[in-house]
Coordinates of C-alpha atoms (C1' of nucleotides) in Angstrom, one line a residue:
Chain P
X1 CA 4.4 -26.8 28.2
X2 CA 2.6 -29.6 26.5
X3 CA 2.4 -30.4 23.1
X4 CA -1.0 -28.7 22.3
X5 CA 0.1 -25.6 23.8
X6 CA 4.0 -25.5 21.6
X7 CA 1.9 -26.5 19.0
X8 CA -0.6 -23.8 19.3
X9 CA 2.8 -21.1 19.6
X10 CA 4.1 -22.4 16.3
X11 CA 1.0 -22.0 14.1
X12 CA 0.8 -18.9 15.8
X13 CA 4.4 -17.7 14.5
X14 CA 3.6 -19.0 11.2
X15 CA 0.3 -17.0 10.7
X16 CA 2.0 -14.1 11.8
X17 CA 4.7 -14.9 9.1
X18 CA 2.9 -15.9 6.3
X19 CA 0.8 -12.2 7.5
X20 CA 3.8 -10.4 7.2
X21 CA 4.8 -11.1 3.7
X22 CA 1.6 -10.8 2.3
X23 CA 0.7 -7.4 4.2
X24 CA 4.2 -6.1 2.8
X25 CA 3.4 -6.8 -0.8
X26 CA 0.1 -6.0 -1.1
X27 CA -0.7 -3.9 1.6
X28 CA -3.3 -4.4 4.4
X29 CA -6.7 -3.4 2.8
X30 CA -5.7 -6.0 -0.3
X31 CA -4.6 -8.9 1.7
X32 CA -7.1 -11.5 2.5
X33 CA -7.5 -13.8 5.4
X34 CA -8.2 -16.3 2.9
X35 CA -4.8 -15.6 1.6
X36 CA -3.1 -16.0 5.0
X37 CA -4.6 -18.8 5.5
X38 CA -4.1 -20.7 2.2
X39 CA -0.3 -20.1 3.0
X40 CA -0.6 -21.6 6.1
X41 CA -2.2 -24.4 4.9
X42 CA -5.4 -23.9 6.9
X43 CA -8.7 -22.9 7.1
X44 CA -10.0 -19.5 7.0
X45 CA -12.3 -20.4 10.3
X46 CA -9.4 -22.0 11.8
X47 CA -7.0 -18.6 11.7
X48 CA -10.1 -16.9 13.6
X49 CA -9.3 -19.1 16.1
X50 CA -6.1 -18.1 16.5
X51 CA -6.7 -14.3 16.0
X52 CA -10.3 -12.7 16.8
X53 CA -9.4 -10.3 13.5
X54 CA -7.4 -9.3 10.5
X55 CA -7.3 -6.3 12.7
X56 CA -5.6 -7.8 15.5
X57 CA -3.6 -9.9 13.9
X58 CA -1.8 -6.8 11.9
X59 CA -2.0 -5.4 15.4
X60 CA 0.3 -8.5 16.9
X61 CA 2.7 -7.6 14.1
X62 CA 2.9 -4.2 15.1
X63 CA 4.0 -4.5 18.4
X64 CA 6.5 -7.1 17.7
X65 CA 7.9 -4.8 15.2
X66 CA 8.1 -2.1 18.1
X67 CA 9.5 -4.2 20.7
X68 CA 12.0 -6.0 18.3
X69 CA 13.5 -4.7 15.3
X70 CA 12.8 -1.1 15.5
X71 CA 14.8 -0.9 19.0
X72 CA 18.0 -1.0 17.3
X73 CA 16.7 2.9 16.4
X74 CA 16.9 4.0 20.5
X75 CA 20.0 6.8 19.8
X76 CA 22.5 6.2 23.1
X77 CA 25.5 8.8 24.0
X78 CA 27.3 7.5 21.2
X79 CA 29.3 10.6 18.9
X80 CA 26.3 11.5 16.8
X81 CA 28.4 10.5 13.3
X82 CA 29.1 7.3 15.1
X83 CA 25.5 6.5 15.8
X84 CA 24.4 6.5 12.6
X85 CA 27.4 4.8 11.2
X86 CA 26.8 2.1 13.7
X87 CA 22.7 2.1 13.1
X88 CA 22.9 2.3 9.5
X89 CA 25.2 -0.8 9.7
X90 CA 22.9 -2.2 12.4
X91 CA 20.0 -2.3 10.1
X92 CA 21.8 -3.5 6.8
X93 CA 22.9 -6.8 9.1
X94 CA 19.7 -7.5 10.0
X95 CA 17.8 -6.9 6.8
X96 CA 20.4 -9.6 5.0
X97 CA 20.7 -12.2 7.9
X98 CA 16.8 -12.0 8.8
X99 CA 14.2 -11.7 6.3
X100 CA 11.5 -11.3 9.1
X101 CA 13.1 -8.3 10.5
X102 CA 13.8 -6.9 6.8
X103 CA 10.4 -7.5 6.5
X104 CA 9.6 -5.8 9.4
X105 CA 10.7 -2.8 9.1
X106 CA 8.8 -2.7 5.4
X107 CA 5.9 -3.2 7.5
X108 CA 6.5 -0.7 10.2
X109 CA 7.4 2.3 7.6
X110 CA 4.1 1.2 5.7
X111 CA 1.9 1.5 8.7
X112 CA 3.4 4.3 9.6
X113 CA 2.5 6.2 5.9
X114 CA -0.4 4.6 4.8
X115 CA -3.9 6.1 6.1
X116 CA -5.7 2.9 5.4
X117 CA -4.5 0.8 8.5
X118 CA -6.9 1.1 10.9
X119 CA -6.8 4.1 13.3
X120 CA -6.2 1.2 16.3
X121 CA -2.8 0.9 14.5
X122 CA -2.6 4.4 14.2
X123 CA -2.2 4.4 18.1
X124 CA 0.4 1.9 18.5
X125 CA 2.5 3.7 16.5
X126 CA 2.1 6.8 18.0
X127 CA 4.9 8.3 19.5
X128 CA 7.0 6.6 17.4
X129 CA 9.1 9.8 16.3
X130 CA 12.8 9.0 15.0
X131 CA 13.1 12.9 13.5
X132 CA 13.0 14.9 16.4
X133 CA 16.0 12.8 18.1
X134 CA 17.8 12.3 15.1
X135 CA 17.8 16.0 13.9
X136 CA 18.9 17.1 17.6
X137 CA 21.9 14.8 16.9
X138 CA 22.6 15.9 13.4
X139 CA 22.9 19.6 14.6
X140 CA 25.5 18.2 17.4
X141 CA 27.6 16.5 14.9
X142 CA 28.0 19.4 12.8
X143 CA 28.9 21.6 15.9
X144 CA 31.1 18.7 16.5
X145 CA 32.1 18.8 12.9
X146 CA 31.8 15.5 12.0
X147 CA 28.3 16.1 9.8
X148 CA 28.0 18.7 7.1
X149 CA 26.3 21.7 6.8
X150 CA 22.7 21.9 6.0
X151 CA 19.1 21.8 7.0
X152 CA 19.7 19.0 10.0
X153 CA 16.0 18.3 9.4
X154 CA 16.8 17.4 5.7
X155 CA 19.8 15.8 6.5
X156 CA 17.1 13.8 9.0
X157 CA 15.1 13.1 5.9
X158 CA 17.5 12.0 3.5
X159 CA 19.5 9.3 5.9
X160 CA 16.6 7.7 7.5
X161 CA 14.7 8.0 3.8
X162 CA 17.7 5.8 2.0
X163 CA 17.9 3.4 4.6
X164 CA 13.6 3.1 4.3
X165 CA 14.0 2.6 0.6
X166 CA 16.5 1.2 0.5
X167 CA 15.0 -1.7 3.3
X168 CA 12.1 -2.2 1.3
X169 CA 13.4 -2.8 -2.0
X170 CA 15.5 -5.6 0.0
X171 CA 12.8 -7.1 1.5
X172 CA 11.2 -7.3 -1.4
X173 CA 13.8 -8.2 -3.4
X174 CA 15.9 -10.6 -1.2
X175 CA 18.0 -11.0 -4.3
X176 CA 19.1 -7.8 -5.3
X177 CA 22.7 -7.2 -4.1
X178 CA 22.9 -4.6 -0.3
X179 CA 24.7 -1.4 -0.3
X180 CA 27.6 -0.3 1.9
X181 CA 25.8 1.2 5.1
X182 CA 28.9 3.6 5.0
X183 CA 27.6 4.9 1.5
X184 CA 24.7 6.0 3.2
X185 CA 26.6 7.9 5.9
X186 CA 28.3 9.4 3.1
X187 CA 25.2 11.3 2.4
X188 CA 25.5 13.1 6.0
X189 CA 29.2 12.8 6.6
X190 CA 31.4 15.8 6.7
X191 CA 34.0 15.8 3.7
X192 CA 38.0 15.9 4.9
Chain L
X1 CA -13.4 23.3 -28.4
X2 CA -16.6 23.9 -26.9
X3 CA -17.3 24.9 -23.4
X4 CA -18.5 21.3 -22.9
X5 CA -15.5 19.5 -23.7
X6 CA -13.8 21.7 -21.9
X7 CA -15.8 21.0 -19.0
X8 CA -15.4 17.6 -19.1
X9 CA -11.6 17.6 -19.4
X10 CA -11.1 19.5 -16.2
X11 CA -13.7 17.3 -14.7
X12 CA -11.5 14.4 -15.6
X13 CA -8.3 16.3 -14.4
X14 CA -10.3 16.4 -11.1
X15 CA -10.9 12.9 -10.5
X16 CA -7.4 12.1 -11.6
X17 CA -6.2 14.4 -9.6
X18 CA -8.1 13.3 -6.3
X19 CA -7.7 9.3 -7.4
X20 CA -4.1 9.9 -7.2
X21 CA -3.6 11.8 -4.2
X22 CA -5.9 8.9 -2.5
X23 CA -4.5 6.2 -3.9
X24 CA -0.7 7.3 -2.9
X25 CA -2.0 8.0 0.7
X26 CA -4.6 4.6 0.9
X27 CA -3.2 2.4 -1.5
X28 CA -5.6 0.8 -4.6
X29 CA -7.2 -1.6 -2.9
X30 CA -8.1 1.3 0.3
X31 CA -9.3 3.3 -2.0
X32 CA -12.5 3.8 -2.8
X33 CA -14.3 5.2 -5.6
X34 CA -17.0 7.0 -3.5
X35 CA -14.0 8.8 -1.8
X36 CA -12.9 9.8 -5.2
X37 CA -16.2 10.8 -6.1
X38 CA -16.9 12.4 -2.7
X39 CA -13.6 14.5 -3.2
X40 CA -14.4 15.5 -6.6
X41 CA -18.1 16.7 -5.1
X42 CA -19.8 14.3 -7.9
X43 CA -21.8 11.4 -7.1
X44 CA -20.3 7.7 -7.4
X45 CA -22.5 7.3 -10.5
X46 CA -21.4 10.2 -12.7
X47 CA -17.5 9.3 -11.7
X48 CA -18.3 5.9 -13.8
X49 CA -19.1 8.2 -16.4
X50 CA -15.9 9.2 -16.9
X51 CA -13.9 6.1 -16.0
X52 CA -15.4 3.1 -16.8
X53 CA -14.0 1.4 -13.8
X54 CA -11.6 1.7 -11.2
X55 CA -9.0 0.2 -12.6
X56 CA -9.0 1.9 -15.8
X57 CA -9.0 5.1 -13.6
X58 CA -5.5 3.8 -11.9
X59 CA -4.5 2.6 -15.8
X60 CA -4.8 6.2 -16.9
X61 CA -2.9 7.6 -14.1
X62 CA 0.0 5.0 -14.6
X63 CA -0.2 6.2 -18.4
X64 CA 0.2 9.6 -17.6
X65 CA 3.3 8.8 -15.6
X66 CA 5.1 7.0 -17.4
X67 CA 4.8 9.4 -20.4
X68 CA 5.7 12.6 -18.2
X69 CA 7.2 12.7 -15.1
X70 CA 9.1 9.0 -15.2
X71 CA 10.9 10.2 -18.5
X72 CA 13.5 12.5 -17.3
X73 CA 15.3 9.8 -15.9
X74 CA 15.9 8.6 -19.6
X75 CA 19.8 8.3 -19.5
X76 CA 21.4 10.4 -22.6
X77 CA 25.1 11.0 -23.5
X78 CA 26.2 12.8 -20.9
X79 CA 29.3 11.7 -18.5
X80 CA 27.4 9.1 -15.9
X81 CA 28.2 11.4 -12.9
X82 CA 26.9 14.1 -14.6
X83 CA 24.0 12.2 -15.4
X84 CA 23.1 10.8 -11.8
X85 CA 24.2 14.8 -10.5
X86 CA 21.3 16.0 -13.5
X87 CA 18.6 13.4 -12.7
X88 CA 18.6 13.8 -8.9
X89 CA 18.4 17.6 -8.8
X90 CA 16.0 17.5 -12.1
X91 CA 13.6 15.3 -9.9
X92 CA 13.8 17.1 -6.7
X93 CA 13.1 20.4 -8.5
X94 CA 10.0 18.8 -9.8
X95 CA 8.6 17.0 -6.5
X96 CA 9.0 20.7 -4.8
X97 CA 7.5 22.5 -7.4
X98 CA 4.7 20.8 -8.5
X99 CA 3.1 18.5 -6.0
X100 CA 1.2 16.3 -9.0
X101 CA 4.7 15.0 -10.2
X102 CA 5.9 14.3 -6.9
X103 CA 2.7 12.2 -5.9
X104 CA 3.5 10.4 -9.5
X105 CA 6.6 9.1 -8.7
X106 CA 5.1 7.5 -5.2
X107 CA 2.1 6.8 -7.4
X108 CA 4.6 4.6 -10.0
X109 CA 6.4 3.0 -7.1
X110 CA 3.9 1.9 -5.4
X111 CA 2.4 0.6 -8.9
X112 CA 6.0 -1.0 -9.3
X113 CA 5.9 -3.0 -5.9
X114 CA 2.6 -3.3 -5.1
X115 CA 1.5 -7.2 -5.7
X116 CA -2.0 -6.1 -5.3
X117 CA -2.2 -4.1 -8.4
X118 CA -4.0 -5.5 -11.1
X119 CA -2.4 -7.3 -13.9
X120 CA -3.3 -4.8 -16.4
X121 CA -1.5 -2.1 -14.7
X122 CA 1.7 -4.8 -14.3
X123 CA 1.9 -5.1 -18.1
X124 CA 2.2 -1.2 -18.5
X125 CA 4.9 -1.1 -16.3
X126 CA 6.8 -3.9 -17.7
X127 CA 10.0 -2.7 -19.1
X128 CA 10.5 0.0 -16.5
X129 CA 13.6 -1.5 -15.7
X130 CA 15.9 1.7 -14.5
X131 CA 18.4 -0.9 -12.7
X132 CA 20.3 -2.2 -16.3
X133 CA 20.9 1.1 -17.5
X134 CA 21.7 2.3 -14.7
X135 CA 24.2 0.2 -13.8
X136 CA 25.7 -0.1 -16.2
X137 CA 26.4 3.7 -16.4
X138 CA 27.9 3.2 -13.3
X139 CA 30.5 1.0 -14.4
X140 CA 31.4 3.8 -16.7
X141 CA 31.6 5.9 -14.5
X142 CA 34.0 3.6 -12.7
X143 CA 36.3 3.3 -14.7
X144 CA 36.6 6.9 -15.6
X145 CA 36.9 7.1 -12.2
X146 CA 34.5 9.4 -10.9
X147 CA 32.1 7.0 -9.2
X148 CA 33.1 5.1 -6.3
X149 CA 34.3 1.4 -6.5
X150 CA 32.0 -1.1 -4.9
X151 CA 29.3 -3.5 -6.7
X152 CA 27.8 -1.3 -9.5
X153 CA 24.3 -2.6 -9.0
X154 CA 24.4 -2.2 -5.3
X155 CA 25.3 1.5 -5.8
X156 CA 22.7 2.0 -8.5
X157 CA 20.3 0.4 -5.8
X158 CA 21.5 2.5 -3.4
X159 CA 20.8 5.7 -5.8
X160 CA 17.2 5.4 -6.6
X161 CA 15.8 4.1 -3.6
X162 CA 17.2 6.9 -1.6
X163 CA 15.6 9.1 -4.0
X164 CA 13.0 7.3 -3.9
X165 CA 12.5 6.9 -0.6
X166 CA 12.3 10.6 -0.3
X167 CA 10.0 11.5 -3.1
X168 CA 7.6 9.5 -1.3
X169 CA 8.1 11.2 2.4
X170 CA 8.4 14.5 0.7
X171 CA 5.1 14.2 -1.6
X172 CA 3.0 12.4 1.7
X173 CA 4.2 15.1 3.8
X174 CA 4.9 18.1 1.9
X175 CA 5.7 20.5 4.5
X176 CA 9.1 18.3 5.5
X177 CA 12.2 20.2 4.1
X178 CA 13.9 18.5 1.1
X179 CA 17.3 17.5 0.8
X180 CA 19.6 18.7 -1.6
X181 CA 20.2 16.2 -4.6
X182 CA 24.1 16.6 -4.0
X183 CA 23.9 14.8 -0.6
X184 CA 22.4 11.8 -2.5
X185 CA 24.9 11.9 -5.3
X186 CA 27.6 11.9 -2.7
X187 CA 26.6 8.0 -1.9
X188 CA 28.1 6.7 -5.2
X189 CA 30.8 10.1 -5.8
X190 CA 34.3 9.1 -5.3
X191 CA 35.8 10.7 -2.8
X192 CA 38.9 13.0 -4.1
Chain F
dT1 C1' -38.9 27.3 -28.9
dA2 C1' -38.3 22.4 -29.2
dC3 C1' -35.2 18.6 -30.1
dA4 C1' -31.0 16.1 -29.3
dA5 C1' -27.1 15.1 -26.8
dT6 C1' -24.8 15.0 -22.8
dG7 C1' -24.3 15.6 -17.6
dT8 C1' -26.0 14.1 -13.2
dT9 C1' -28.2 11.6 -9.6
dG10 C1' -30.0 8.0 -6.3
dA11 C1' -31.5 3.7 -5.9
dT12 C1' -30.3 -1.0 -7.2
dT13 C1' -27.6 -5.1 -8.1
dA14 C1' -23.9 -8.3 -7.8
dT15 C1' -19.7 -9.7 -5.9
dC16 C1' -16.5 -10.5 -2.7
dA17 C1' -14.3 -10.9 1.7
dA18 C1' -14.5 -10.8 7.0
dT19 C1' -16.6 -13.0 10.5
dT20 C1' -19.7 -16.5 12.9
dC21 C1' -21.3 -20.9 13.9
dA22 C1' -22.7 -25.5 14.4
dA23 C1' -20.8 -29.9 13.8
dT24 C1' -16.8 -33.2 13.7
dG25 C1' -12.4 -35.2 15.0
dA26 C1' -8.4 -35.6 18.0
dA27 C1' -5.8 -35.1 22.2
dT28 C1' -5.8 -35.0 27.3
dC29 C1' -7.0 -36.2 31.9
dG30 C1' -9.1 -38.7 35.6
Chain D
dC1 C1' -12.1 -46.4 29.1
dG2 C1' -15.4 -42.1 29.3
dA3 C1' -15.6 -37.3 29.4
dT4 C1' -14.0 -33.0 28.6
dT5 C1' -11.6 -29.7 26.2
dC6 C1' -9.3 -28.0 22.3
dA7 C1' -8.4 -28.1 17.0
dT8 C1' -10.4 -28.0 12.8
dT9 C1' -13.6 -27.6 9.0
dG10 C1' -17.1 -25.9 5.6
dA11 C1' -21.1 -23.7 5.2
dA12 C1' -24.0 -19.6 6.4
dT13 C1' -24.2 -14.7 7.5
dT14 C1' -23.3 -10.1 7.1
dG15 C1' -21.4 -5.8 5.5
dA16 C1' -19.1 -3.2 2.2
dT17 C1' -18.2 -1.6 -2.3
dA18 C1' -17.7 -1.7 -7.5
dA19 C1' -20.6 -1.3 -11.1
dT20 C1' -25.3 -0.7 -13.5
dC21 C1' -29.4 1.7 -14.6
dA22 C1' -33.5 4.3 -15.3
dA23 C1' -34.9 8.7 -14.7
dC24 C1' -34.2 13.7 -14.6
dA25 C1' -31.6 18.1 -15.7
dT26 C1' -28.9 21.0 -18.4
dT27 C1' -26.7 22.6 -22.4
dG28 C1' -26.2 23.3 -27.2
dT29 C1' -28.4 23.8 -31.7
dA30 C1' -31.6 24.3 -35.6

DNA sequence: TACAATGTTGATTATCAATTCAATGAATCG
DNA sequence: CGATTCATTGAATTGATAATCAACATTGTA
C-alpha cells in the first residue's frame, strides 16, 4: 500500500472519529458536516470526498459498531448468571480502556431510540434484538436459581438499561469515576 | 376565567404536550415545528402564536420539569437508604402512571447531555447537580452501614443512570414491563 | 347588531446547512 | 521531465425549515 492510499485510510478513521463524538453529543440531525470537518481540520468539500453523505458516513459508523463492539453482546453456553457477570464486566473494560468503543455503544443505543436517523439506519440495525435472548436466559437462571424472581423481561430491562446509562454517562463523561460491573449483576442476582 | 382563556390554556397544553413527546423521540434539532403543529392539527403559523419560537417552546417544557416532576428527588432527612429506597419507587410509580412525567425525565436528560441544546436552555439547568448530594448521602449511608462500600460517587453514578436509563426505555416504549425499584436499590444495598 | 379583540390560516421571507462543482496543487508513474 | 491521477479548496447551488405577515374568521361585548 502506498503512501496516498495509508494516507487516504487514516483521514478516513479520523473523520469517522471526529463523526463519532460529535454525533453522540449532539445527535445526528444537529451535527454539521461543517463541524466534522472543522475538527478534522479540513474542508467541508474535502470530507464529501471521502464520504458521498452525512448519511453514509453515520452509516460507516454503524456497521463498525455492529461488527465490533456490540459482538461482545452474542450470549454463548455460558451459565446464564455467569454471562452477564462476564458481559457486564466485558463492557465496563472496554468503555474505560477505549473511548471509541465507549463511544460506540452511546452511538448504537442512540440510533437505536431516536426516530430521526434516517430510516437507511433504521435497517442496519434491524435485527438487532438483545431482549429476546437475554430474557430466555434470565428465566433459565432462575430455574437454575442463580437469578431472582420476577418478570425476566423486567429483569431484561433493568440490567441492559444500567449498563446503557450507565455507558453513556461514561462516554460522556470520561472523568466521572466506573461502577463495579458486579453492582449491576446485583440488580439480577439471586440473594444467598 | 372565560371560555377563551380557557381555550387557549389547553391549546397550549397541546402543543406542549406533542413538542415533548417529539422532541424525546426526535431530539430538538429533528424536531420540527410543523410536526408539532401538524400533531396539534393547527397550522405552523398559529403554533408561533403561542410560542414565540421554538426554543422558547423547549424553555417552557424544561421549566415545567424542573418545577414538578425533577423535584421529588430533593433529598430530605430521611436515613440515605431510605431515601434512595423512596426516590426510586416514587419515580417509577410516576413514569407508569402518568406517561407526561415519564417523557419529562427523558425530556431533562436529554436537555442535560445534549450539546446541541441551546444555551438558554443550559443556563436553566445549571445547578441540577444530583451527583454532590447524592453522594455524599451515600457516604452516610456508609458508614451507618447500610450502603455498600466501594467509591461513593461511582455508586451514586451507578444509581441514577440505571434509573435513568430506564425511565427513558420505559417512557419510548411504554408497553415494556417496568422493573421494580428494589432491584435498583439492591446495586448500592449492603448485602447482610 | 356592530365593534373590538383574539384566533387562525397560507403564503412569504430569511437563514442555514448539505451537497456540487470548477479550478488548483501535489504526488505518482512511465 | 510530461502527463495523469488524486487531494484539496472555496464558491455556487439547492433544499429545508424557523419565523413573519397580511388577511380573514370567530368570539365576546356594549
Amino acid at each position: 500500500m502506498g503512501v496516498r492510499e495509508e494516507q487516504k485510510e487514516k483521514r478516513r478513521e479520523e473523520i469517522l472519529t471526529a463523526g463519532l463524538n460529535l454525533f453522540i453529543r449532539k445527535g445526528y440531525a444537529a451535527t454539521k458536516i461543517s463541524d466534522i470537518a472543522e475538527r478534522v481540520g479540513m474542508s467541508v468539500g474535502l470530507l464529501f470526498h471521502y464520504f458521498e453523505s452525512k448519511e453514509k458516513l453515520y452509516e460507516a459508523l454503524i456497521a463498525l459498531g455492529i461488527s465490533g463492539p456490540m459482538s461482545v453482546i452474542a450470549p454463548t453456553d455460558m451459565e446464564p448468571l455467569e454471562f452477564f457477570e462476564r458481559t457486564a464486566e466485558q463492557i465496563f473494560h472496554y468503555i474505560q480502556t477505549d473511548p471509541f468503543v465507549a463511544q460506540m455503544f452511546v452511538l448504537m443505543s442512540q440510533a437505536f431510540y431516536n426516530e430521526a436517523v434516517p430510516p437507511s439506519i433504521k435497517e442496519l440495525l434491524m435485527g438487532f434484538d438483545i431482549y429476546t435472548p437475554t430474557t430466555l436466559l434470565i428465566q433459565k437462571g432462575q430455574a437454575d436459581g442463580t437469578i431472582r424472581e420476577g418478570d425476566p423481561y423486567a429483569l431484561a430491562i433493568a440490567y441492559w438499561c444500567a449498563i446503557q446509562g450507565i455507558a453513556e454517562q461514561l462516554a460522556l463523561n470520561p472523568d466521572v469515576p466506573c461502577p463495579e460491573s458486579d453492582w449491576i449483576v446485583d440488580m439480577i442476582r439471586r440473594k444467598a
